[in-house]
XYZ file of C-alpha atoms in Angstrom:
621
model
C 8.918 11.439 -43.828
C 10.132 11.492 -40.322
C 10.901 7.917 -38.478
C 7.877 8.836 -36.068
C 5.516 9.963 -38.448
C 6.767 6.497 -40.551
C 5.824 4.693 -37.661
C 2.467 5.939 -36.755
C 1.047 6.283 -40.445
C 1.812 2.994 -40.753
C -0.423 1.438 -38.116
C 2.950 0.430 -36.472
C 2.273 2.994 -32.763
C -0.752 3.172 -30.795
C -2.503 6.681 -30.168
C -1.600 6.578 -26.726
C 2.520 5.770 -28.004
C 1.998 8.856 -30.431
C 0.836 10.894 -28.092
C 3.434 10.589 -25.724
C 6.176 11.681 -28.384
C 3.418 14.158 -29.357
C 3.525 15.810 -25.691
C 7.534 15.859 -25.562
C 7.397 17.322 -28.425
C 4.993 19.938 -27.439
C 6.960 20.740 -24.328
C 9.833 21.051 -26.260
C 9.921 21.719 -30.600
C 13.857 21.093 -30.691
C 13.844 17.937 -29.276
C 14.727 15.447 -32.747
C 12.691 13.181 -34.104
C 14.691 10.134 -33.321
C 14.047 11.136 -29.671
C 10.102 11.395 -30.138
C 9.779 8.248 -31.635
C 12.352 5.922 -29.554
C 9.532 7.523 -27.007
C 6.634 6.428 -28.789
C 8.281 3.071 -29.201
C 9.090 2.197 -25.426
C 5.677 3.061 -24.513
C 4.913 0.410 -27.027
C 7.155 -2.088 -25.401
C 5.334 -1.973 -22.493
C 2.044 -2.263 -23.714
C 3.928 -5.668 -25.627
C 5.053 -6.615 -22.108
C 8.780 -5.923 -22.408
C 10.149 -3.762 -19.950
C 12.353 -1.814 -22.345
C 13.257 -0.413 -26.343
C 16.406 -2.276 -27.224
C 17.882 0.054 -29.766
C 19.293 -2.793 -31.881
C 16.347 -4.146 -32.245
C 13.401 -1.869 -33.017
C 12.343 -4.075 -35.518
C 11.143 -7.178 -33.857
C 9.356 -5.008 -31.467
C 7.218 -4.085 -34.363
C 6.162 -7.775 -35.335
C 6.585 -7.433 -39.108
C 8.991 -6.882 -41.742
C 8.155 -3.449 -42.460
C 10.794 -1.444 -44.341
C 11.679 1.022 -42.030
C 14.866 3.454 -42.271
C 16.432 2.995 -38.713
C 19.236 4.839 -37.030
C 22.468 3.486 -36.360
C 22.171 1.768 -32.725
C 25.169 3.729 -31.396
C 24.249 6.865 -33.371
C 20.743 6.438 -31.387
C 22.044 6.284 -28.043
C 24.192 9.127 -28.203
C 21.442 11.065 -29.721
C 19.224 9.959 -26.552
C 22.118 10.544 -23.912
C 21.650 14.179 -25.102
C 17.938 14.704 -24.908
C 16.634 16.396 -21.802
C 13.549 13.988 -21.807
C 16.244 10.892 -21.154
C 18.080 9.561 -17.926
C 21.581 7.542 -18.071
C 22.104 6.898 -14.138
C 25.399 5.290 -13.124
C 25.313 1.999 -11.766
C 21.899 1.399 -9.820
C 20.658 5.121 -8.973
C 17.135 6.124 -9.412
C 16.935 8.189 -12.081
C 15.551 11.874 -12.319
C 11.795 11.725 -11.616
C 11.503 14.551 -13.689
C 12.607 13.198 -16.721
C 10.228 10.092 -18.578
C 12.666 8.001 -20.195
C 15.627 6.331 -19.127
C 18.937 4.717 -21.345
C 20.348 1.979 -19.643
C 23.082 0.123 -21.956
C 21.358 -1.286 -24.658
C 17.030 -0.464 -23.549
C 15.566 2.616 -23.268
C 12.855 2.477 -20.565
C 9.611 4.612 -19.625
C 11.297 5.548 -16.178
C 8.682 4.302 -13.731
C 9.477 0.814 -15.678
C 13.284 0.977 -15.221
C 12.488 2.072 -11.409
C 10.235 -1.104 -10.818
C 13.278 -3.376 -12.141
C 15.868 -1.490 -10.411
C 13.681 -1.816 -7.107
C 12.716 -5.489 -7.321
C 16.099 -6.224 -7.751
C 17.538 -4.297 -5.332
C 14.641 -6.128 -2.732
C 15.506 -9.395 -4.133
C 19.101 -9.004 -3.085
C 18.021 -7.787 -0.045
C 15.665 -10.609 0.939
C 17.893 -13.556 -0.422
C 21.049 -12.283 1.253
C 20.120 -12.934 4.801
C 20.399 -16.066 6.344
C 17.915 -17.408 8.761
C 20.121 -19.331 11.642
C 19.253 -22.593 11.023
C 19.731 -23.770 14.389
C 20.191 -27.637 15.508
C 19.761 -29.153 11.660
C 20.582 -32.772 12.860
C 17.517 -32.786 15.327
C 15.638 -32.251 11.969
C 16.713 -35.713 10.742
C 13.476 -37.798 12.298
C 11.126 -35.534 10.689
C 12.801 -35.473 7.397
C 13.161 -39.118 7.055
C 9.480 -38.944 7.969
C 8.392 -36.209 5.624
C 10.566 -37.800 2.615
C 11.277 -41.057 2.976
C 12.525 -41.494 -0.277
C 15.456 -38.797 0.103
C 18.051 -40.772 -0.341
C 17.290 -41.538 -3.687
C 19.226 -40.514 -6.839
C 17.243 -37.250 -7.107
C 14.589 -36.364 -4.611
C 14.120 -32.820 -5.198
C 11.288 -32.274 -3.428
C 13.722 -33.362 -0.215
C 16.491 -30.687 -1.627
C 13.616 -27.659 -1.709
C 12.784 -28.474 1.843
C 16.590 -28.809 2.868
C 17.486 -24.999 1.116
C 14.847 -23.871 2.978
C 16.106 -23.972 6.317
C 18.869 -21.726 5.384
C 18.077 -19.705 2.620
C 15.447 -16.719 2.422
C 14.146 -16.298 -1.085
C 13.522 -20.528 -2.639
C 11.859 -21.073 -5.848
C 10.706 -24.326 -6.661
C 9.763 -24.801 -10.287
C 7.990 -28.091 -12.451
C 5.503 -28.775 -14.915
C 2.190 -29.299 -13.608
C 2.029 -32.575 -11.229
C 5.487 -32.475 -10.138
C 4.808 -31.918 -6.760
C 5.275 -28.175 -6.281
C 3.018 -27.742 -3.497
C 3.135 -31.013 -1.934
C 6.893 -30.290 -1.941
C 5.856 -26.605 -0.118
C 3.566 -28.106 2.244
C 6.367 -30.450 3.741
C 8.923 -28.085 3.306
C 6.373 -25.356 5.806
C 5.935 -28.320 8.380
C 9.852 -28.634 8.575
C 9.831 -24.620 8.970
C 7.819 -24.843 12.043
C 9.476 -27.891 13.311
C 12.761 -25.885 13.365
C 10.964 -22.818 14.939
C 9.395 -25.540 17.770
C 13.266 -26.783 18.101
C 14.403 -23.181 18.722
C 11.486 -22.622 21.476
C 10.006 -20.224 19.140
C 6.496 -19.396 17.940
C 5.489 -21.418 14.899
C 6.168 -19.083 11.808
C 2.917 -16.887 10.447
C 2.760 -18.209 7.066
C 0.724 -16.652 3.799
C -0.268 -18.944 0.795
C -0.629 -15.920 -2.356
C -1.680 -16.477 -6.206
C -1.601 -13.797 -8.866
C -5.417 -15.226 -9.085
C -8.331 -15.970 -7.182
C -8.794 -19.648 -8.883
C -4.796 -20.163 -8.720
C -5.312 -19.379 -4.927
C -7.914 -21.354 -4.261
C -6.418 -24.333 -6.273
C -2.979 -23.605 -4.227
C -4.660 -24.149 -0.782
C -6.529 -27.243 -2.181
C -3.460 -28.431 -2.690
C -1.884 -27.898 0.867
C -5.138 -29.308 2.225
C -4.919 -32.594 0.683
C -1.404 -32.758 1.417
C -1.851 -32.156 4.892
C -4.721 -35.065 4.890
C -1.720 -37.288 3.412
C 0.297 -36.101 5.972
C -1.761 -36.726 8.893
C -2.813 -40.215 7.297
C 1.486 -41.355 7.735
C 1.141 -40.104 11.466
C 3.107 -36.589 11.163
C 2.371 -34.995 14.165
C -1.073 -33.057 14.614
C 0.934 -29.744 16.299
C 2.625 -29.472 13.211
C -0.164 -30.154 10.754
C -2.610 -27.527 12.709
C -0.138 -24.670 12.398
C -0.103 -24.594 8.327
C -2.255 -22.829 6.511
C -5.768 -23.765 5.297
C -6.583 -21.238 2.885
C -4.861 -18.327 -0.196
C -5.164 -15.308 -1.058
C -4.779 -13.261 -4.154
C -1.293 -11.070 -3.948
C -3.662 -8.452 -4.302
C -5.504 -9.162 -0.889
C -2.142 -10.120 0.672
C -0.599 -6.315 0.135
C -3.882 -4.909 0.877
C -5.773 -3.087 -2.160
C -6.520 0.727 -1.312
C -9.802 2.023 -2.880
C -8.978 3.926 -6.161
C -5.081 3.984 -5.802
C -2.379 1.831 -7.414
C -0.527 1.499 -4.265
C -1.156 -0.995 -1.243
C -1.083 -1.175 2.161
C 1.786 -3.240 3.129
C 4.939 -1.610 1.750
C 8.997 -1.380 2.747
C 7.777 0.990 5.680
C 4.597 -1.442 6.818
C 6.140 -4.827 5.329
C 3.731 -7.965 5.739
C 2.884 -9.679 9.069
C 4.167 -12.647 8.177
C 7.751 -14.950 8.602
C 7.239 -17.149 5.375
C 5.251 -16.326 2.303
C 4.634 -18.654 -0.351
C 3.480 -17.441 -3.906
C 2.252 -19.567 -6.814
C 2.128 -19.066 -10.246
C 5.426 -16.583 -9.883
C 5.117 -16.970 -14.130
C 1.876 -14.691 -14.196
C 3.316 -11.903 -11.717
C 3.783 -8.715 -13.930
C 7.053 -6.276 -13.044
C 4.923 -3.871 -11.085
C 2.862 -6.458 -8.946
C 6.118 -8.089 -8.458
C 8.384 -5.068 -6.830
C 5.756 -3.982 -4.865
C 5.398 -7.931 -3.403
C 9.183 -7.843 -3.065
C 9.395 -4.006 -1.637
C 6.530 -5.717 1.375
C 8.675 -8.585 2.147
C 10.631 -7.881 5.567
C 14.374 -8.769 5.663
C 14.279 -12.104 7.862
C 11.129 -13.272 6.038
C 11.008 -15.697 3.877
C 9.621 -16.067 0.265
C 9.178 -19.166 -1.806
C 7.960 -18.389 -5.312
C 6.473 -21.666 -7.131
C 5.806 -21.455 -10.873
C 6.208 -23.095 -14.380
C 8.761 -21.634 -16.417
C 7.532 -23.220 -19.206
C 4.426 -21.031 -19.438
C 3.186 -17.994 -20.734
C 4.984 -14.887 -18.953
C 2.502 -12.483 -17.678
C 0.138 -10.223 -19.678
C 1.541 -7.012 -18.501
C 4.994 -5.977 -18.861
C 8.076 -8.246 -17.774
C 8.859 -12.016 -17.656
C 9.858 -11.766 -14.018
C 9.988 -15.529 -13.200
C 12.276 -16.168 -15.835
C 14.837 -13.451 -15.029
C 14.987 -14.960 -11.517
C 15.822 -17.991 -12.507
C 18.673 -17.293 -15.059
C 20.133 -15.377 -11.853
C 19.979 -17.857 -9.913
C 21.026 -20.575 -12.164
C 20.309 -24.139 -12.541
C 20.262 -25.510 -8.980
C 22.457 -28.315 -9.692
C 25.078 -27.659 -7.938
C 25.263 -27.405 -3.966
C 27.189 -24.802 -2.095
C 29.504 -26.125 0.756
C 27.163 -25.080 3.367
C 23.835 -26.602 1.340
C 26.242 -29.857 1.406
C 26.334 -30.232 5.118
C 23.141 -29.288 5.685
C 21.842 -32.502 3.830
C 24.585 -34.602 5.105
C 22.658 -33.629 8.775
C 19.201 -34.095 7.663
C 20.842 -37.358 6.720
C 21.997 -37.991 10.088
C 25.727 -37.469 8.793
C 25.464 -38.923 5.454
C 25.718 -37.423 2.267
C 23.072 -39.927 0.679
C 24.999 -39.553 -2.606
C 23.679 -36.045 -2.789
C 24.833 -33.294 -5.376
C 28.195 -31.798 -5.797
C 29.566 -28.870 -3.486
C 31.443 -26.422 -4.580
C 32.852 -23.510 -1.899
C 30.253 -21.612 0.070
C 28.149 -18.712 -0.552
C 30.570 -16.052 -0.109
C 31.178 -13.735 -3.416
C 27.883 -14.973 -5.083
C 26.251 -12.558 -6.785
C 22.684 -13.877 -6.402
C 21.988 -15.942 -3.179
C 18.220 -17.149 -3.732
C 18.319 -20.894 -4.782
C 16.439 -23.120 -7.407
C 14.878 -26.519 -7.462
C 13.491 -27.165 -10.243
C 11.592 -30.334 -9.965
C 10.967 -33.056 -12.653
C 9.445 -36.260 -11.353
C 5.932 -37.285 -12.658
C 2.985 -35.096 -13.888
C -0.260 -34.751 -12.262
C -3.024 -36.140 -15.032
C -6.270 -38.090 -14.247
C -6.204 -41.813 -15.618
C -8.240 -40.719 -18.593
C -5.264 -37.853 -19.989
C -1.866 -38.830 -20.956
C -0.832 -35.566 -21.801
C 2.997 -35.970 -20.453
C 4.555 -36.913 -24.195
C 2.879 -33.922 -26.117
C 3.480 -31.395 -23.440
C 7.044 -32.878 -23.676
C 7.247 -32.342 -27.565
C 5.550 -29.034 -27.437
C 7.872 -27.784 -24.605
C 10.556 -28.641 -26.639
C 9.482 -26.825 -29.515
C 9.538 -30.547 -31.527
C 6.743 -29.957 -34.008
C 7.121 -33.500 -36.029
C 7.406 -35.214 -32.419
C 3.652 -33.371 -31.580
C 2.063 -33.908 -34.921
C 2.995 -37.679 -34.713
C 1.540 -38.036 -31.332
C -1.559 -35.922 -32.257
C -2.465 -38.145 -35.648
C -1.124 -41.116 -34.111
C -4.374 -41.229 -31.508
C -2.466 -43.040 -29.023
C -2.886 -40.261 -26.388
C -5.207 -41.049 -24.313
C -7.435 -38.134 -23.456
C -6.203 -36.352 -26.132
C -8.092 -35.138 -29.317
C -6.655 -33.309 -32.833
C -9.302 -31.691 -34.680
C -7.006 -30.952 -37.299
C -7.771 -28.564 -39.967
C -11.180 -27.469 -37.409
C -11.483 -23.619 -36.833
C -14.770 -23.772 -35.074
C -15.229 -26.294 -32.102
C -19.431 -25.100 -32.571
C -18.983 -27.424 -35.701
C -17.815 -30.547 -34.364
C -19.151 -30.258 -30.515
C -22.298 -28.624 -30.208
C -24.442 -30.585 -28.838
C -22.221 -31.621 -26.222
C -20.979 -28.190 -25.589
C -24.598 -26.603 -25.231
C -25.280 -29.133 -22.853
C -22.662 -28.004 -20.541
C -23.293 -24.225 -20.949
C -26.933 -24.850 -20.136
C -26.507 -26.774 -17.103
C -24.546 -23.860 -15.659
C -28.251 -21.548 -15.165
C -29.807 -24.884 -13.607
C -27.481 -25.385 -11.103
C -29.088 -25.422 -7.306
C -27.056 -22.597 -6.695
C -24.380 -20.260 -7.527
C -21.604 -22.085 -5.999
C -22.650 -25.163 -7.823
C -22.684 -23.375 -10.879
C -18.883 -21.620 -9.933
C -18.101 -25.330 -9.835
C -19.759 -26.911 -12.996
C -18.299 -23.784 -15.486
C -15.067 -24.956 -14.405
C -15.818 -28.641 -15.496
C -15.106 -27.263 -19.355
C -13.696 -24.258 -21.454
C -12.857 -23.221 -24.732
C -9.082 -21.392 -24.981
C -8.029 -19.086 -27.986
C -4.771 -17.980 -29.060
C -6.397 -14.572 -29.748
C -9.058 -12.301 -28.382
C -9.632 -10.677 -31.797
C -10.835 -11.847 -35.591
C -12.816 -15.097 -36.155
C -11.125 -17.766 -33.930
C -11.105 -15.365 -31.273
C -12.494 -15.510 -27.738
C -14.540 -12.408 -28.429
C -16.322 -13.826 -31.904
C -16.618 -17.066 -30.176
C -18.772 -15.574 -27.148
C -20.842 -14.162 -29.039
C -22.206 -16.806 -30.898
C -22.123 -18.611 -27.872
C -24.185 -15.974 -26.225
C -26.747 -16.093 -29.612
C -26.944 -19.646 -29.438
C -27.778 -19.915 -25.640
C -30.875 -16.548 -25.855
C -31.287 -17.462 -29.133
C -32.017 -15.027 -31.815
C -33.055 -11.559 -30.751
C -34.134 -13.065 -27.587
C -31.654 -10.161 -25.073
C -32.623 -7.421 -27.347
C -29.580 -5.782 -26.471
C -29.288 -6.474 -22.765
C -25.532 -6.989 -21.392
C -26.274 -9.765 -19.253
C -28.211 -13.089 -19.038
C -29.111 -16.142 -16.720
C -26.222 -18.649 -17.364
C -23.906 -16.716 -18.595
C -20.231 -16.590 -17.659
C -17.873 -13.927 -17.106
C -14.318 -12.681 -17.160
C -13.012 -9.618 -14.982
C -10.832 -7.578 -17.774
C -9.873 -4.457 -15.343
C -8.785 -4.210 -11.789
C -11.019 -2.818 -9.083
C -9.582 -2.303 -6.077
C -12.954 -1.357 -4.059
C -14.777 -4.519 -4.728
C -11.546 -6.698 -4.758
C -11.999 -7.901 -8.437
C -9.220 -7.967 -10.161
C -8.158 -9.058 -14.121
C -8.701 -12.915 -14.840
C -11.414 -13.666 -12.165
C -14.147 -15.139 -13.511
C -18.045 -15.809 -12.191
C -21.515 -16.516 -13.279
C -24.587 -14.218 -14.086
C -27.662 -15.981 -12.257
C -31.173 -14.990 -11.061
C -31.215 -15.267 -7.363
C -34.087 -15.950 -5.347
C -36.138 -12.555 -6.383
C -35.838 -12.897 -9.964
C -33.040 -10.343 -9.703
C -30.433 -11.368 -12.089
C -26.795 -11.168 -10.047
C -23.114 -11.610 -10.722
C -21.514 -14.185 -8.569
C -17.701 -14.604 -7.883
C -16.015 -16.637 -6.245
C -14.718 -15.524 -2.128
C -12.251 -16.798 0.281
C -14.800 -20.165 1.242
C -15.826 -21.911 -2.097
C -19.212 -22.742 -0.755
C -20.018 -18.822 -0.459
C -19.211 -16.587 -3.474
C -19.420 -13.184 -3.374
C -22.465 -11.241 -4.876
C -22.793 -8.179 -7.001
C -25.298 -5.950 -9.116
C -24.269 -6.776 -12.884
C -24.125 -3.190 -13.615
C -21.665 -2.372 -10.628
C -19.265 -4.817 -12.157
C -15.480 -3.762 -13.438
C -15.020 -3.909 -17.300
C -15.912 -7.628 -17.808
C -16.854 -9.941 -21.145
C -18.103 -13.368 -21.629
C -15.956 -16.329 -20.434
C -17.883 -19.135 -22.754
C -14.297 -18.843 -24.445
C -10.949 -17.212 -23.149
C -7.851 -16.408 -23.982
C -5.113 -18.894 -22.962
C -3.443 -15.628 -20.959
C -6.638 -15.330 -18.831
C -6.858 -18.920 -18.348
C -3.877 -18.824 -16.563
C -3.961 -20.249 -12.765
C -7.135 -22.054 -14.208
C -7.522 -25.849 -14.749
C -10.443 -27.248 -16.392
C -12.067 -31.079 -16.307
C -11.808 -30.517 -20.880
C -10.177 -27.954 -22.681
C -10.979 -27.033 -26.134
C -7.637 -25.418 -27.507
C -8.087 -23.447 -30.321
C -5.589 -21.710 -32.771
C -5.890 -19.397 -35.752
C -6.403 -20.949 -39.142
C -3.314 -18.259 -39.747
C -0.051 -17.780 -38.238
C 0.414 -14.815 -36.164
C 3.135 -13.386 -34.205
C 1.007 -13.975 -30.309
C 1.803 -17.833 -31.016
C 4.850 -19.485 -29.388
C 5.243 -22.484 -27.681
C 4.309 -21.006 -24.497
C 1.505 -20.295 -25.401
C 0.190 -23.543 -26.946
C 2.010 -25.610 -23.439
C 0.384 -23.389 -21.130
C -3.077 -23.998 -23.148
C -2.843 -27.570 -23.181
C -1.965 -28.523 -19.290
C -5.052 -26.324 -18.364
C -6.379 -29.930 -19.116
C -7.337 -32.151 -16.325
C -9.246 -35.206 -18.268
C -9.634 -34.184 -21.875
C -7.463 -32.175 -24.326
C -9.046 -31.113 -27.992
C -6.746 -29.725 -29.732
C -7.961 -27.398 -32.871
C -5.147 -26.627 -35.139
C -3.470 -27.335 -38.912
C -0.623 -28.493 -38.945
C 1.056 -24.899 -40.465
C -0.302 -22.996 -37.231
C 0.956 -25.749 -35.112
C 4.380 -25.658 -36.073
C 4.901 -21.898 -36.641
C 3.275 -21.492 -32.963
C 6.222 -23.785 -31.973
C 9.093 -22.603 -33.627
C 8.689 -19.195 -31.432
C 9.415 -18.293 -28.031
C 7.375 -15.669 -26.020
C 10.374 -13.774 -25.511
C 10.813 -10.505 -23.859
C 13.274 -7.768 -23.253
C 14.437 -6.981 -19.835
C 17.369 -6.062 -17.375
C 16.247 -7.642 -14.542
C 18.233 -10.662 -15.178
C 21.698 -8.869 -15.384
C 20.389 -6.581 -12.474
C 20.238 -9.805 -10.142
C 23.478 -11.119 -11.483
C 25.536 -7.893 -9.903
C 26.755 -8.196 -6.149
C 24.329 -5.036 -5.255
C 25.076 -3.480 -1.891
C 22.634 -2.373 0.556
């Protein structure tokens, strides 16, 4: 039997992965079967979220320990190299567009895939190698003392983020949640237009942007309350009225086109803006991400703020993370970074970090801060230790804090598949108070008071089975006859539209409105007036009772239920169980045995890419 038809008879390839080896083959009978399946199988990497095949290891793209006769790596490659369907560009040329697959050292890409790395890097370079003149630092020094007064600490970091700033284009400012990420931004923009007011310039046309329409609104919450803080230590009103009020979703900011993939803002019609600031950089797919970076001017800036930690994003690539290994670990400050402290310091170093040499020769210039000081909880969670533990991939450390009930906050439901067992009463009670809210943006605000998270969307203990005995238990038994929708009930968006500005992840509520006419209501840009539509106009969209922990993403919630599978399975990682817990605000259960639990945290949610390596080369433009 040939590898391909091995694979697919197996239940290993997806239609759509056998069909695209079926097609080559069509188009072409002698191409060899090795070809058509390494084919099959990087269409399949995609749909995994890796950006590429690596020919050593076919295997672990599969999940399982299949017995599968594999070619020789090297004997692979060659064979590729010589197929007509395959690309091997030197160095970082765009490959033939007329060709679908592309061999790159060790990964064989679907070529649109290898184009979006080889583009965001290429843009990345670009926007982190210019250097924004950073004009008369030392008159800085007031404000700085003012906006950190702490800075001469051991290891204000928030302090260093806003110091990089002023000279470097492309920042990114990482931390677990509560460690200041957008207070740190919000201090670090009011220094921005301090230095633009010092120059006799205008004050710099900022963007706040989230993969998300919750994760933006949450964002410019955020920046709101810090500039309240702000104002309340005296910072100067001019200053405080020039940043921003209000985000977007990155999908608004480049400017959706009705029934097209591409956007409006692009390299030839870049954004309007001197300094854009994205959160939740860990959820930004390849794709989304080149075509942010391709819209970024050179001059502009762009801070990216995110979690490493967490889950990468659904779709293909682990963007944030390949960033970061480029740009290293931020510990160590260039010559130039050096003296630019030692003036916000008015000539003091302040026992700052080391300097070593200046920028010159480095392959990557965007800098890190990755920030570590406390962790945003309400009085009611201590979540810090376990997120610790589980972070750390320290299973005995997490068991002993979850059975030891010292947490506060924090439940384990050990050996529970089914929070309906344990909760119901208390659960029902929230879901029903969501169709008698006063009025749709109440009710936006109450669903986000509590929700159920699943490692899987599929089987028993997944989001899907869960909904819909949620859904039976809230119409009760026969009582929608088959309708789709229902007063109360919540939803998930599971497709982009680009028309109605909906995109994957948002979430609203089904509600009669003041006809009787039952309506879908989403959240819009002011919180107190969500956006309407017909039910039956909507995008592909399920219940949101229960979610996935990847569409919860950019969400928090007042109580999370987490819930894994009574079974191992390969989706678990520690990711996935860290970025499930901090979507806590006030109350953590935990539903797990203690097998799942530790097989979920002896993985990592890796994935394949050369995006990393990409960055690390001195590109030149």
């Amino acid at each position: 039997m040939s590898l391909l038809d091995a694979l697919f008879k197996s239940g290993h390839l997806r239609t759509l992965d056998h069909a695209l080896a079926q097609s080559l083959r069509r188009l072409d009978p002698s191409t060899p079967d090795t070809v058509l399946a390494a084919a099959a199988l990087a269409s399949l990497a995609v749909a995994k979220g890796h950006a590429g095949l690596p020919l050593a290891q076919p295997q672990a793209l599969l999940g399982t320990d299949a017995a599968i006769d594999w070619p020789a790596p090297a004997d692979w490659a060659v064979q590729l190299a010589a197929s007509r369907w395959v690309a091997a560009p030197e160095s970082v040329a765009a490959a033939d567009s007329h060709v679908p697959l592309v061999l790159e050292r060790d990964l064989l890409y679907l070529r649109r895939y290898r184009e979006y790395e080889r583009a965001l890097a290429s843009d990345l370079q670009r926007i982190a190698a210019y250097r924004p003149d950073g004009g008369d630092i030392a008159a800085l020094a007031p404000l700085f003392a003012q906006l950190f007064p702490q800075a001469d600490g051991e290891d204000d970091r928030q302090a260093r983020a806003a110091a990089l700033s002023l000279q470097h284009a492309l920042l990114l400012v990482t931390g677990g949640p509560g460690t200041g990420k957008t207070t740190t931004t919000t201090r670090l923009l009011a220094l921005l237009i301090a230095q633009a007011k010092l120059a006799g310039c205008a004050p710099p046309r900022i963007a706040l942007a989230a993969p998300t329409g919750r994760a933006a609104e949450r964002m410019a919450e955020s920046v709101r309350q810090a500039v309240q803080s702000l104002a309340a230590v005296g910072l100067d009103v001019d200053l405080l009225a020039a940043l921003p009020s209000s985000g977007t979703t990155l999908h608004r900011l480049l400017g959706t086109i009705p029934d097209s993939p591409r956007f409006r803002h692009h390299a030839d019609h870049p954004l309007p803006f001197d300094v854009v600031v994205v959160d939740e950089a860990s959820m930004i797919d390849l794709p989304l991400m080149a075509k942010l970076a391709d819209a970024v001017a050179t001059g502009t800036r762009l801070v990216l703020l995110g979690d490493p930690d967490q889950l990468p994003s659904v779709e293909a690539g682990d963007v944030l993370a390949a960033i970061l290994a480029a740009a290293g670990d931020g510990e160590t400050l260039s010559a130039d970074d050096a003296e630019t402290w030692r003036l916000l310091h008015g000539g003091s170093t302040g026992g700052r970090g080391r300097a070593e040499g200046s920028d010159e020769g480095q392959p990557f210039a965007g800098r890190r801060v990755h920030l570590q000081r406390g962790w945003r909880q309400h009085g009611s969670l201590q979540l810090a230790p376990l997120a610790t533990a589980v972070r750390a991939g320290e299973a005995d450390a997490a068991l002993s804090l979850l059975r030891g009930g010292e947490l506060s906050g924090v439940h384990f439901h050990e050996d529970t598949a089914d929070p309906l067992q344990v909760a119901r009463a208390a659960l029902l009670e929230h879901w029903q108070s969501l169709a008698d809210a006063a009025d749709p943006a109440e009710a936006l605000a109450r669903a986000n008071r509590l929700r159920i998270l699943t490692a899987l969307r599929e089987g028993p203990h997944g989001a899907r089975a869960l909904n819909a005995r949620i859904e039976a238990e809230l119409t009760g038994p026969g009582a929608r006859r088959g309708a789709a929708h229902f007063h109360g009930q919540l939803l998930v968006v599971t497709e982009n539209n680009y028309r109605q500005h909906l995109f994957n992840g948002d979430t609203g509520i089904c509600l009669r409105d003041e006809h009787g006419e039952l309506r879908a209501w989403f959240p819009g840009d002011d919180p107190a007036q969500p956006r309407v539509f017909h039910p039956a106009a909507l995008p592909a969209h399920e219940s949101a009772f229960a979610m996935t922990v990847h569409k919860a993403q950019g969400s928090e919630f007042d109580v999370v239920w987490l819930l894994l599978p009574a079974r191992g399975n390969r989706v678990l990682s520690r990711e996935l169980v860290y970025t499930g817990l901090t979507r806590a605000r006030r109350e953590l259960h935990l539903a797990a045995s203690e097998s799942t639990l530790r097989d979920a945290l002896s993985r990592h949610a890796h994935r394949w890419s050369g995006l990393g390596r990409r960055l690390r080369k001195k590109l030149i433009f």
